[in-house]
mmCIF file with all atom_site columns, C-alpha atoms in Angstrom:
data_model
loop_
_atom_site.group_PDB
_atom_site.id
_atom_site.type_symbol
_atom_site.label_atom_id
_atom_site.label_alt_id
_atom_site.label_comp_id
_atom_site.label_asym_id
_atom_site.label_entity_id
_atom_site.label_seq_id
_atom_site.pdbx_PDB_ins_code
_atom_site.Cartn_x
_atom_site.Cartn_y
_atom_site.Cartn_z
_atom_site.occupancy
_atom_site.B_iso_or_equiv
_atom_site.pdbx_formal_charge
_atom_site.auth_seq_id
_atom_site.auth_comp_id
_atom_site.auth_asym_id
_atom_site.auth_atom_id
_atom_site.pdbx_PDB_model_num
ATOM 1   C CA . UNK A 1 1   ? 76.047  74.204  103.901 1.00 0.00 ? 188 UNK A CA 1
ATOM 2   C CA . UNK A 1 2   ? 79.310  72.284  103.285 1.00 0.00 ? 189 UNK A CA 1
ATOM 3   C CA . UNK A 1 3   ? 79.742  73.851  99.825  1.00 0.00 ? 190 UNK A CA 1
ATOM 4   C CA . UNK A 1 4   ? 79.063  77.324  101.219 1.00 0.00 ? 191 UNK A CA 1
ATOM 5   C CA . UNK A 1 5   ? 81.586  76.749  104.014 1.00 0.00 ? 192 UNK A CA 1
ATOM 6   C CA . UNK A 1 6   ? 84.303  75.668  101.587 1.00 0.00 ? 193 UNK A CA 1
ATOM 7   C CA . UNK A 1 7   ? 83.681  78.682  99.327  1.00 0.00 ? 194 UNK A CA 1
ATOM 8   C CA . UNK A 1 8   ? 83.953  81.071  102.262 1.00 0.00 ? 195 UNK A CA 1
ATOM 9   C CA . UNK A 1 9   ? 87.124  79.410  103.532 1.00 0.00 ? 196 UNK A CA 1
ATOM 10  C CA . UNK A 1 10  ? 88.603  79.390  100.033 1.00 0.00 ? 197 UNK A CA 1
ATOM 11  C CA . UNK A 1 11  ? 87.991  83.108  99.630  1.00 0.00 ? 198 UNK A CA 1
ATOM 12  C CA . UNK A 1 12  ? 88.922  84.385  103.062 1.00 0.00 ? 199 UNK A CA 1
ATOM 13  C CA . UNK A 1 13  ? 91.851  82.128  103.808 1.00 0.00 ? 200 UNK A CA 1
ATOM 14  C CA . UNK A 1 14  ? 93.738  83.251  100.777 1.00 0.00 ? 201 UNK A CA 1
ATOM 15  C CA . UNK A 1 15  ? 93.935  86.663  102.341 1.00 0.00 ? 202 UNK A CA 1
ATOM 16  C CA . UNK A 1 16  ? 96.568  85.527  104.826 1.00 0.00 ? 203 UNK A CA 1
ATOM 17  C CA . UNK A 1 17  ? 99.742  83.922  103.597 1.00 0.00 ? 204 UNK A CA 1
ATOM 18  C CA . UNK A 1 18  ? 102.939 84.640  101.638 1.00 0.00 ? 205 UNK A CA 1
ATOM 19  C CA . UNK A 1 19  ? 104.669 86.904  99.121  1.00 0.00 ? 206 UNK A CA 1
ATOM 20  C CA . UNK A 1 20  ? 107.757 85.988  97.147  1.00 0.00 ? 207 UNK A CA 1
ATOM 21  C CA . UNK A 1 21  ? 110.479 88.019  95.465  1.00 0.00 ? 208 UNK A CA 1
ATOM 22  C CA . UNK A 1 22  ? 112.130 86.061  92.630  1.00 0.00 ? 209 UNK A CA 1
ATOM 23  C CA . UNK A 1 23  ? 112.957 88.424  89.729  1.00 0.00 ? 210 UNK A CA 1
ATOM 24  C CA . UNK A 1 24  ? 110.500 90.894  91.157  1.00 0.00 ? 211 UNK A CA 1
ATOM 25  C CA . UNK A 1 25  ? 108.987 93.406  88.748  1.00 0.00 ? 212 UNK A CA 1
ATOM 26  C CA . UNK A 1 26  ? 108.753 97.149  89.510  1.00 0.00 ? 213 UNK A CA 1
ATOM 27  C CA . UNK A 1 27  ? 105.017 96.732  90.134  1.00 0.00 ? 214 UNK A CA 1
ATOM 28  C CA . UNK A 1 28  ? 105.604 93.843  92.515  1.00 0.00 ? 215 UNK A CA 1
ATOM 29  C CA . UNK A 1 29  ? 108.317 95.816  94.302  1.00 0.00 ? 216 UNK A CA 1
ATOM 30  C CA . UNK A 1 30  ? 105.955 98.761  94.789  1.00 0.00 ? 217 UNK A CA 1
ATOM 31  C CA . UNK A 1 31  ? 103.200 96.466  96.040  1.00 0.00 ? 218 UNK A CA 1
ATOM 32  C CA . UNK A 1 32  ? 105.460 94.747  98.516  1.00 0.00 ? 219 UNK A CA 1
ATOM 33  C CA . UNK A 1 33  ? 106.729 98.069  99.827  1.00 0.00 ? 220 UNK A CA 1
ATOM 34  C CA . UNK A 1 34  ? 103.145 99.151  100.477 1.00 0.00 ? 221 UNK A CA 1
ATOM 35  C CA . UNK A 1 35  ? 102.244 95.857  102.144 1.00 0.00 ? 222 UNK A CA 1
ATOM 36  C CA . UNK A 1 36  ? 105.336 95.978  104.347 1.00 0.00 ? 223 UNK A CA 1
ATOM 37  C CA . UNK A 1 37  ? 103.877 99.102  105.910 1.00 0.00 ? 224 UNK A CA 1
ATOM 38  C CA . UNK A 1 38  ? 100.842 97.177  107.130 1.00 0.00 ? 225 UNK A CA 1
ATOM 39  C CA . UNK A 1 39  ? 101.619 95.324  110.366 1.00 0.00 ? 226 UNK A CA 1
ATOM 40  C CA . UNK A 1 40  ? 98.050  95.376  111.668 1.00 0.00 ? 227 UNK A CA 1
ATOM 41  C CA . UNK A 1 41  ? 94.853  96.218  109.839 1.00 0.00 ? 228 UNK A CA 1
ATOM 42  C CA . UNK A 1 42  ? 91.208  96.359  110.855 1.00 0.00 ? 229 UNK A CA 1
ATOM 43  C CA . UNK A 1 43  ? 88.217  97.591  108.858 1.00 0.00 ? 230 UNK A CA 1
ATOM 44  C CA . UNK A 1 44  ? 84.538  97.113  108.267 1.00 0.00 ? 231 UNK A CA 1
ATOM 45  C CA . UNK A 1 45  ? 83.706  95.539  104.924 1.00 0.00 ? 232 UNK A CA 1
ATOM 46  C CA . UNK A 1 46  ? 80.853  95.290  102.486 1.00 0.00 ? 233 UNK A CA 1
ATOM 47  C CA . UNK A 1 47  ? 81.107  92.264  100.203 1.00 0.00 ? 234 UNK A CA 1
ATOM 48  C CA . UNK A 1 48  ? 79.280  91.798  96.913  1.00 0.00 ? 235 UNK A CA 1
ATOM 49  C CA . UNK A 1 49  ? 79.509  88.558  94.948  1.00 0.00 ? 236 UNK A CA 1
ATOM 50  C CA . UNK A 1 50  ? 78.398  88.382  91.301  1.00 0.00 ? 237 UNK A CA 1
ATOM 51  C CA . UNK A 1 51  ? 78.240  85.404  88.950  1.00 0.00 ? 238 UNK A CA 1
ATOM 52  C CA . UNK A 1 52  ? 79.621  85.172  85.405  1.00 0.00 ? 239 UNK A CA 1
ATOM 53  C CA . UNK A 1 53  ? 76.468  86.826  84.054  1.00 0.00 ? 240 UNK A CA 1
ATOM 54  C CA . UNK A 1 54  ? 76.813  89.795  86.385  1.00 0.00 ? 241 UNK A CA 1
ATOM 55  C CA . UNK A 1 55  ? 73.983  88.787  88.705  1.00 0.00 ? 242 UNK A CA 1
ATOM 56  C CA . UNK A 1 56  ? 74.442  89.564  92.400  1.00 0.00 ? 243 UNK A CA 1
ATOM 57  C CA . UNK A 1 57  ? 74.316  86.233  94.251  1.00 0.00 ? 244 UNK A CA 1
ATOM 58  C CA . UNK A 1 58  ? 75.396  87.328  97.715  1.00 0.00 ? 245 UNK A CA 1
ATOM 59  C CA . UNK A 1 59  ? 76.066  90.396  99.849  1.00 0.00 ? 246 UNK A CA 1
ATOM 60  C CA . UNK A 1 60  ? 77.568  90.486  103.321 1.00 0.00 ? 247 UNK A CA 1
ATOM 61  C CA . UNK A 1 61  ? 78.940  92.876  105.933 1.00 0.00 ? 248 UNK A CA 1
ATOM 62  C CA . UNK A 1 62  ? 81.365  92.423  108.786 1.00 0.00 ? 249 UNK A CA 1
ATOM 63  C CA . UNK A 1 63  ? 84.820  93.208  110.159 1.00 0.00 ? 250 UNK A CA 1
ATOM 64  C CA . UNK A 1 64  ? 88.218  92.072  108.861 1.00 0.00 ? 251 UNK A CA 1
ATOM 65  C CA . UNK A 1 65  ? 91.281  92.065  111.146 1.00 0.00 ? 252 UNK A CA 1
ATOM 66  C CA . UNK A 1 66  ? 94.814  91.231  109.943 1.00 0.00 ? 253 UNK A CA 1
ATOM 67  C CA . UNK A 1 67  ? 98.147  90.960  111.747 1.00 0.00 ? 254 UNK A CA 1
ATOM 68  C CA . UNK A 1 68  ? 101.598 89.844  110.673 1.00 0.00 ? 255 UNK A CA 1
ATOM 69  C CA . UNK A 1 69  ? 102.586 87.113  110.427 1.00 0.00 ? 256 UNK A CA 1
ATOM 70  C CA . UNK A 1 70  ? 99.759  85.121  108.828 1.00 0.00 ? 257 UNK A CA 1
ATOM 71  C CA . UNK A 1 71  ? 96.895  85.960  111.181 1.00 0.00 ? 258 UNK A CA 1
ATOM 72  C CA . UNK A 1 72  ? 93.357  86.873  110.191 1.00 0.00 ? 259 UNK A CA 1
ATOM 73  C CA . UNK A 1 73  ? 89.951  87.243  111.798 1.00 0.00 ? 260 UNK A CA 1
ATOM 74  C CA . UNK A 1 74  ? 86.926  87.513  109.482 1.00 0.00 ? 261 UNK A CA 1
ATOM 75  C CA . UNK A 1 75  ? 83.630  88.263  111.245 1.00 0.00 ? 262 UNK A CA 1
ATOM 76  C CA . UNK A 1 76  ? 80.485  88.201  109.125 1.00 0.00 ? 263 UNK A CA 1
ATOM 77  C CA . UNK A 1 77  ? 77.579  90.044  110.757 1.00 0.00 ? 264 UNK A CA 1
ATOM 78  C CA . UNK A 1 78  ? 74.932  89.839  108.033 1.00 0.00 ? 265 UNK A CA 1
ATOM 79  C CA . UNK A 1 79  ? 73.077  88.194  106.439 1.00 0.00 ? 266 UNK A CA 1
ATOM 80  C CA . UNK A 1 80  ? 74.277  85.420  108.809 1.00 0.00 ? 267 UNK A CA 1
ATOM 81  C CA . UNK A 1 81  ? 76.775  85.481  111.647 1.00 0.00 ? 268 UNK A CA 1
ATOM 82  C CA . UNK A 1 82  ? 79.954  83.460  111.182 1.00 0.00 ? 269 UNK A CA 1
ATOM 83  C CA . UNK A 1 83  ? 83.597  83.639  112.186 1.00 0.00 ? 270 UNK A CA 1
ATOM 84  C CA . UNK A 1 84  ? 86.759  82.574  110.391 1.00 0.00 ? 271 UNK A CA 1
ATOM 85  C CA . UNK A 1 85  ? 90.134  82.664  112.137 1.00 0.00 ? 272 UNK A CA 1
ATOM 86  C CA . UNK A 1 86  ? 93.563  81.929  110.661 1.00 0.00 ? 273 UNK A CA 1
ATOM 87  C CA . UNK A 1 87  ? 96.034  81.652  113.535 1.00 0.00 ? 274 UNK A CA 1
ATOM 88  C CA . UNK A 1 88  ? 99.197  81.018  111.514 1.00 0.00 ? 275 UNK A CA 1
ATOM 89  C CA . UNK A 1 89  ? 98.993  77.229  111.439 1.00 0.00 ? 276 UNK A CA 1
ATOM 90  C CA . UNK A 1 90  ? 95.298  76.382  111.115 1.00 0.00 ? 277 UNK A CA 1
ATOM 91  C CA . UNK A 1 91  ? 92.104  77.917  109.767 1.00 0.00 ? 278 UNK A CA 1
ATOM 92  C CA . UNK A 1 92  ? 88.974  77.700  111.925 1.00 0.00 ? 279 UNK A CA 1
ATOM 93  C CA . UNK A 1 93  ? 85.532  78.326  110.421 1.00 0.00 ? 280 UNK A CA 1
ATOM 94  C CA . UNK A 1 94  ? 82.905  78.671  113.163 1.00 0.00 ? 281 UNK A CA 1
ATOM 95  C CA . UNK A 1 95  ? 79.226  78.534  112.185 1.00 0.00 ? 282 UNK A CA 1
ATOM 96  C CA . UNK A 1 96  ? 77.033  79.434  115.200 1.00 0.00 ? 283 UNK A CA 1
ATOM 97  C CA . UNK A 1 97  ? 73.777  78.602  113.387 1.00 0.00 ? 284 UNK A CA 1
ATOM 98  C CA . UNK A 1 98  ? 74.879  75.041  112.546 1.00 0.00 ? 285 UNK A CA 1
ATOM 99  C CA . UNK A 1 99  ? 76.930  74.791  115.770 1.00 0.00 ? 286 UNK A CA 1
ATOM 100 C CA . UNK A 1 100 ? 79.800  73.415  113.700 1.00 0.00 ? 287 UNK A CA 1
ATOM 101 C CA . UNK A 1 101 ? 83.534  74.124  113.417 1.00 0.00 ? 288 UNK A CA 1
ATOM 102 C CA . UNK A 1 102 ? 85.635  73.221  110.351 1.00 0.00 ? 289 UNK A CA 1
ATOM 103 C CA . UNK A 1 103 ? 89.426  73.156  110.786 1.00 0.00 ? 290 UNK A CA 1
ATOM 104 C CA . UNK A 1 104 ? 91.941  73.178  107.901 1.00 0.00 ? 291 UNK A CA 1
ATOM 105 C CA . UNK A 1 105 ? 95.728  73.230  107.695 1.00 0.00 ? 292 UNK A CA 1
ATOM 106 C CA . UNK A 1 106 ? 96.512  76.855  106.791 1.00 0.00 ? 293 UNK A CA 1
ATOM 107 C CA . UNK A 1 107 ? 99.472  76.146  104.478 1.00 0.00 ? 294 UNK A CA 1
ATOM 108 C CA . UNK A 1 108 ? 97.423  73.729  102.371 1.00 0.00 ? 295 UNK A CA 1
ATOM 109 C CA . UNK A 1 109 ? 94.339  75.939  102.370 1.00 0.00 ? 296 UNK A CA 1
ATOM 110 C CA . UNK A 1 110 ? 96.114  78.916  100.782 1.00 0.00 ? 297 UNK A CA 1
ATOM 111 C CA . UNK A 1 111 ? 98.242  77.064  98.237  1.00 0.00 ? 298 UNK A CA 1
ATOM 112 C CA . UNK A 1 112 ? 98.357  78.886  94.866  1.00 0.00 ? 299 UNK A CA 1
ATOM 113 C CA . UNK A 1 113 ? 95.865  81.574  95.884  1.00 0.00 ? 300 UNK A CA 1
ATOM 114 C CA . UNK A 1 114 ? 97.042  85.014  94.691  1.00 0.00 ? 301 UNK A CA 1
ATOM 115 C CA . UNK A 1 115 ? 95.500  86.788  97.667  1.00 0.00 ? 302 UNK A CA 1
ATOM 116 C CA . UNK A 1 116 ? 98.034  85.114  99.946  1.00 0.00 ? 303 UNK A CA 1
ATOM 117 C CA . UNK A 1 117 ? 100.139 88.217  100.182 1.00 0.00 ? 304 UNK A CA 1
ATOM 118 C CA . UNK A 1 118 ? 98.787  90.541  102.812 1.00 0.00 ? 305 UNK A CA 1
ATOM 119 C CA . UNK A 1 119 ? 100.451 89.379  106.025 1.00 0.00 ? 306 UNK A CA 1
ATOM 120 C CA . UNK A 1 120 ? 103.736 87.637  105.209 1.00 0.00 ? 307 UNK A CA 1
ATOM 121 C CA . UNK A 1 121 ? 106.984 88.166  103.317 1.00 0.00 ? 308 UNK A CA 1
ATOM 122 C CA . UNK A 1 122 ? 108.042 84.683  102.242 1.00 0.00 ? 309 UNK A CA 1
ATOM 123 C CA . UNK A 1 123 ? 110.332 85.389  99.260  1.00 0.00 ? 310 UNK A CA 1
ATOM 124 C CA . UNK A 1 124 ? 110.068 81.813  97.962  1.00 0.00 ? 311 UNK A CA 1
ATOM 125 C CA . UNK A 1 125 ? 106.431 82.355  96.948  1.00 0.00 ? 312 UNK A CA 1
ATOM 126 C CA . UNK A 1 126 ? 106.656 85.537  94.830  1.00 0.00 ? 313 UNK A CA 1
ATOM 127 C CA . UNK A 1 127 ? 107.813 83.602  91.767  1.00 0.00 ? 314 UNK A CA 1
ATOM 128 C CA . UNK A 1 128 ? 104.440 81.839  91.643  1.00 0.00 ? 315 UNK A CA 1
ATOM 129 C CA . UNK A 1 129 ? 102.613 85.085  90.791  1.00 0.00 ? 316 UNK A CA 1
ATOM 130 C CA . UNK A 1 130 ? 102.738 87.962  88.349  1.00 0.00 ? 317 UNK A CA 1
ATOM 131 C CA . UNK A 1 131 ? 102.009 91.520  89.461  1.00 0.00 ? 318 UNK A CA 1
ATOM 132 C CA . UNK A 1 132 ? 101.122 94.448  87.240  1.00 0.00 ? 319 UNK A CA 1
ATOM 133 C CA . UNK A 1 133 ? 99.720  97.903  87.854  1.00 0.00 ? 320 UNK A CA 1
ATOM 134 C CA . UNK A 1 134 ? 96.103  98.303  86.798  1.00 0.00 ? 321 UNK A CA 1
ATOM 135 C CA . UNK A 1 135 ? 95.819  100.521 83.723  1.00 0.00 ? 322 UNK A CA 1
ATOM 136 C CA . UNK A 1 136 ? 95.419  104.147 84.750  1.00 0.00 ? 323 UNK A CA 1
ATOM 137 C CA . UNK A 1 137 ? 95.472  103.272 88.444  1.00 0.00 ? 324 UNK A CA 1
ATOM 138 C CA . UNK A 1 138 ? 98.921  103.617 90.022  1.00 0.00 ? 325 UNK A CA 1
ATOM 139 C CA . UNK A 1 139 ? 97.577  102.455 93.397  1.00 0.00 ? 326 UNK A CA 1
ATOM 140 C CA . UNK A 1 140 ? 95.804  99.356  92.056  1.00 0.00 ? 327 UNK A CA 1
ATOM 141 C CA . UNK A 1 141 ? 97.535  96.049  91.361  1.00 0.00 ? 328 UNK A CA 1
ATOM 142 C CA . UNK A 1 142 ? 96.507  92.919  89.489  1.00 0.00 ? 329 UNK A CA 1
ATOM 143 C CA . UNK A 1 143 ? 97.974  89.654  90.824  1.00 0.00 ? 330 UNK A CA 1
ATOM 144 C CA . UNK A 1 144 ? 97.641  86.357  88.953  1.00 0.00 ? 331 UNK A CA 1
ATOM 145 C CA . UNK A 1 145 ? 99.181  82.912  89.539  1.00 0.00 ? 332 UNK A CA 1
ATOM 146 C CA . UNK A 1 146 ? 101.756 81.765  86.993  1.00 0.00 ? 333 UNK A CA 1
ATOM 147 C CA . UNK A 1 147 ? 100.001 78.389  86.974  1.00 0.00 ? 334 UNK A CA 1
ATOM 148 C CA . UNK A 1 148 ? 96.258  79.109  87.240  1.00 0.00 ? 335 UNK A CA 1
ATOM 149 C CA . UNK A 1 149 ? 95.287  75.716  88.633  1.00 0.00 ? 336 UNK A CA 1
ATOM 150 C CA . UNK A 1 150 ? 93.821  77.050  91.872  1.00 0.00 ? 337 UNK A CA 1
ATOM 151 C CA . UNK A 1 151 ? 90.322  78.258  92.672  1.00 0.00 ? 338 UNK A CA 1
ATOM 152 C CA . UNK A 1 152 ? 91.219  81.966  92.430  1.00 0.00 ? 339 UNK A CA 1
ATOM 153 C CA . UNK A 1 153 ? 92.547  83.226  89.086  1.00 0.00 ? 340 UNK A CA 1
ATOM 154 C CA . UNK A 1 154 ? 92.890  86.957  89.706  1.00 0.00 ? 341 UNK A CA 1
ATOM 155 C CA . UNK A 1 155 ? 93.202  89.380  92.583  1.00 0.00 ? 342 UNK A CA 1
ATOM 156 C CA . UNK A 1 156 ? 92.925  93.158  92.397  1.00 0.00 ? 343 UNK A CA 1
ATOM 157 C CA . UNK A 1 157 ? 93.928  95.300  95.386  1.00 0.00 ? 344 UNK A CA 1
ATOM 158 C CA . UNK A 1 158 ? 93.530  99.067  95.614  1.00 0.00 ? 345 UNK A CA 1
ATOM 159 C CA . UNK A 1 159 ? 95.172  101.415 98.099  1.00 0.00 ? 346 UNK A CA 1
ATOM 160 C CA . UNK A 1 160 ? 94.534  105.014 99.108  1.00 0.00 ? 347 UNK A CA 1
ATOM 161 C CA . UNK A 1 161 ? 97.139  106.803 101.226 1.00 0.00 ? 348 UNK A CA 1
ATOM 162 C CA . UNK A 1 162 ? 98.812  103.385 101.616 1.00 0.00 ? 349 UNK A CA 1
ATOM 163 C CA . UNK A 1 163 ? 95.651  101.913 103.144 1.00 0.00 ? 350 UNK A CA 1
ATOM 164 C CA . UNK A 1 164 ? 93.876  98.937  101.594 1.00 0.00 ? 351 UNK A CA 1
ATOM 165 C CA . UNK A 1 165 ? 90.443  100.220 100.526 1.00 0.00 ? 352 UNK A CA 1
ATOM 166 C CA . UNK A 1 166 ? 89.261  97.651  97.967  1.00 0.00 ? 353 UNK A CA 1
ATOM 167 C CA . UNK A 1 167 ? 89.869  94.005  97.105  1.00 0.00 ? 354 UNK A CA 1
ATOM 168 C CA . UNK A 1 168 ? 88.426  91.892  94.297  1.00 0.00 ? 355 UNK A CA 1
ATOM 169 C CA . UNK A 1 169 ? 88.871  88.232  93.357  1.00 0.00 ? 356 UNK A CA 1
ATOM 170 C CA . UNK A 1 170 ? 87.818  86.291  90.281  1.00 0.00 ? 357 UNK A CA 1
ATOM 171 C CA . UNK A 1 171 ? 87.508  82.530  90.650  1.00 0.00 ? 358 UNK A CA 1
ATOM 172 C CA . UNK A 1 172 ? 87.632  79.622  88.222  1.00 0.00 ? 359 UNK A CA 1
ATOM 173 C CA . UNK A 1 173 ? 83.868  79.901  87.577  1.00 0.00 ? 360 UNK A CA 1
ATOM 174 C CA . UNK A 1 174 ? 84.269  83.638  86.752  1.00 0.00 ? 361 UNK A CA 1
ATOM 175 C CA . UNK A 1 175 ? 82.500  84.555  89.962  1.00 0.00 ? 362 UNK A CA 1
ATOM 176 C CA . UNK A 1 176 ? 83.682  87.933  91.254  1.00 0.00 ? 363 UNK A CA 1
ATOM 177 C CA . UNK A 1 177 ? 83.833  88.860  94.921  1.00 0.00 ? 364 UNK A CA 1
ATOM 178 C CA . UNK A 1 178 ? 84.346  92.547  95.704  1.00 0.00 ? 365 UNK A CA 1
ATOM 179 C CA . UNK A 1 179 ? 85.114  93.964  99.135  1.00 0.00 ? 366 UNK A CA 1
ATOM 180 C CA . UNK A 1 180 ? 84.976  97.671  99.955  1.00 0.00 ? 367 UNK A CA 1
ATOM 181 C CA . UNK A 1 181 ? 86.561  98.659  103.281 1.00 0.00 ? 368 UNK A CA 1
ATOM 182 C CA . UNK A 1 182 ? 85.622  101.524 105.601 1.00 0.00 ? 369 UNK A CA 1
ATOM 183 C CA . UNK A 1 183 ? 86.487  102.815 109.102 1.00 0.00 ? 370 UNK A CA 1
ATOM 184 C CA . UNK A 1 184 ? 90.037  101.570 108.546 1.00 0.00 ? 371 UNK A CA 1
ATOM 185 C CA . UNK A 1 185 ? 92.463  101.293 111.454 1.00 0.00 ? 372 UNK A CA 1
ATOM 186 C CA . UNK A 1 186 ? 96.042  100.559 110.432 1.00 0.00 ? 373 UNK A CA 1
ATOM 187 C CA . UNK A 1 187 ? 99.005  99.641  112.628 1.00 0.00 ? 374 UNK A CA 1
ATOM 188 C CA . UNK A 1 188 ? 96.944  99.891  115.787 1.00 0.00 ? 375 UNK A CA 1
ATOM 189 C CA . UNK A 1 189 ? 97.833  96.954  118.088 1.00 0.00 ? 376 UNK A CA 1
ATOM 190 C CA . UNK A 1 190 ? 95.159  94.248  118.197 1.00 0.00 ? 377 UNK A CA 1
ATOM 191 C CA . UNK A 1 191 ? 94.627  91.758  121.007 1.00 0.00 ? 378 UNK A CA 1
ATOM 192 C CA . UNK A 1 192 ? 96.252  88.341  120.317 1.00 0.00 ? 379 UNK A CA 1
ATOM 193 C CA . UNK A 1 193 ? 93.084  86.706  121.635 1.00 0.00 ? 380 UNK A CA 1
ATOM 194 C CA . UNK A 1 194 ? 91.266  87.854  118.486 1.00 0.00 ? 381 UNK A CA 1
ATOM 195 C CA . UNK A 1 195 ? 93.109  85.088  116.629 1.00 0.00 ? 382 UNK A CA 1
ATOM 196 C CA . UNK A 1 196 ? 92.224  82.319  119.091 1.00 0.00 ? 383 UNK A CA 1
ATOM 197 C CA . UNK A 1 197 ? 89.269  80.100  118.170 1.00 0.00 ? 384 UNK A CA 1
ATOM 198 C CA . UNK A 1 198 ? 86.728  79.698  120.950 1.00 0.00 ? 385 UNK A CA 1
ATOM 199 C CA . UNK A 1 199 ? 83.425  77.827  120.759 1.00 0.00 ? 386 UNK A CA 1
ATOM 200 C CA . UNK A 1 200 ? 81.050  75.857  122.950 1.00 0.00 ? 387 UNK A CA 1
ATOM 201 C CA . UNK A 1 201 ? 81.716  72.223  123.793 1.00 0.00 ? 388 UNK A CA 1
ATOM 202 C CA . UNK A 1 202 ? 78.519  71.115  122.062 1.00 0.00 ? 389 UNK A CA 1
ATOM 203 C CA . UNK A 1 203 ? 79.757  72.220  118.608 1.00 0.00 ? 390 UNK A CA 1
ATOM 204 C CA . UNK A 1 204 ? 80.443  69.514  116.024 1.00 0.00 ? 391 UNK A CA 1
ATOM 205 C CA . UNK A 1 205 ? 84.134  69.633  115.016 1.00 0.00 ? 392 UNK A CA 1
ATOM 206 C CA . UNK A 1 206 ? 85.231  68.639  111.506 1.00 0.00 ? 393 UNK A CA 1
ATOM 207 C CA . UNK A 1 207 ? 89.044  68.564  111.723 1.00 0.00 ? 394 UNK A CA 1
ATOM 208 C CA . UNK A 1 208 ? 90.494  68.159  108.201 1.00 0.00 ? 395 UNK A CA 1
ATOM 209 C CA . UNK A 1 209 ? 94.160  68.847  109.040 1.00 0.00 ? 396 UNK A CA 1
#
C-alpha cells in the first residue's frame, strides 16, 4: 500500500508545478503560450499503465481538476476510490479504504519532474527541461529533464483546439502511464473548496513535510 501510494503521488503531483524560460526554444515558447491559456481545467480521464514489456498493469478512471497557481484535485473512481489534492504548498493523498492520509511538501514532491508545467509560470525552472515538438504532430510536445535523475524521464502532452486531450509519462523503470481526457471544461471557474483536504478524524495521518 505504501509503495502504491508513493507511485500515485509521484505521478499525479508532478502535474502541478512550474515552467521556466531560460533560452527558450520555439517549441517551448509555443507550449508555454498554449499553457498560459489554461487558467482552470477539468476533465474525466482514463488511465492505462504498461510495464517495460508492454503489459497493462493498471487501469483507472476519474476526474482531474487544475487551477492556477499550482492547484490540483485528482479523484480516482475505479478500480478504487482515492483523492489527491495539491493546494499550492502541500500534497494530500487520501485513501478512504485504508482510512489514511499522507501529506508531502509540494515543492519537494515535484522536484525535477517534467510534468510540473501545467499550472505555473516560474521562469527559473524552464532551464531544467528540454522541449521539442513530437515528429509529425505540431500539437504534441515531448518534455525531458536536462538531468534525468528524477523518477519521470519523459512527458508527452497533446492538445486539440488548445485543450489538453492526452498526457503520457515514462518513468525510470520504463513504465508508461497514459491518460486520455474527455468531457473537458476549460477556464470555467471551479470552487476553491475543491482544493481543500477534508477527512474524518479517525483517519491515520502520515505527515512527511
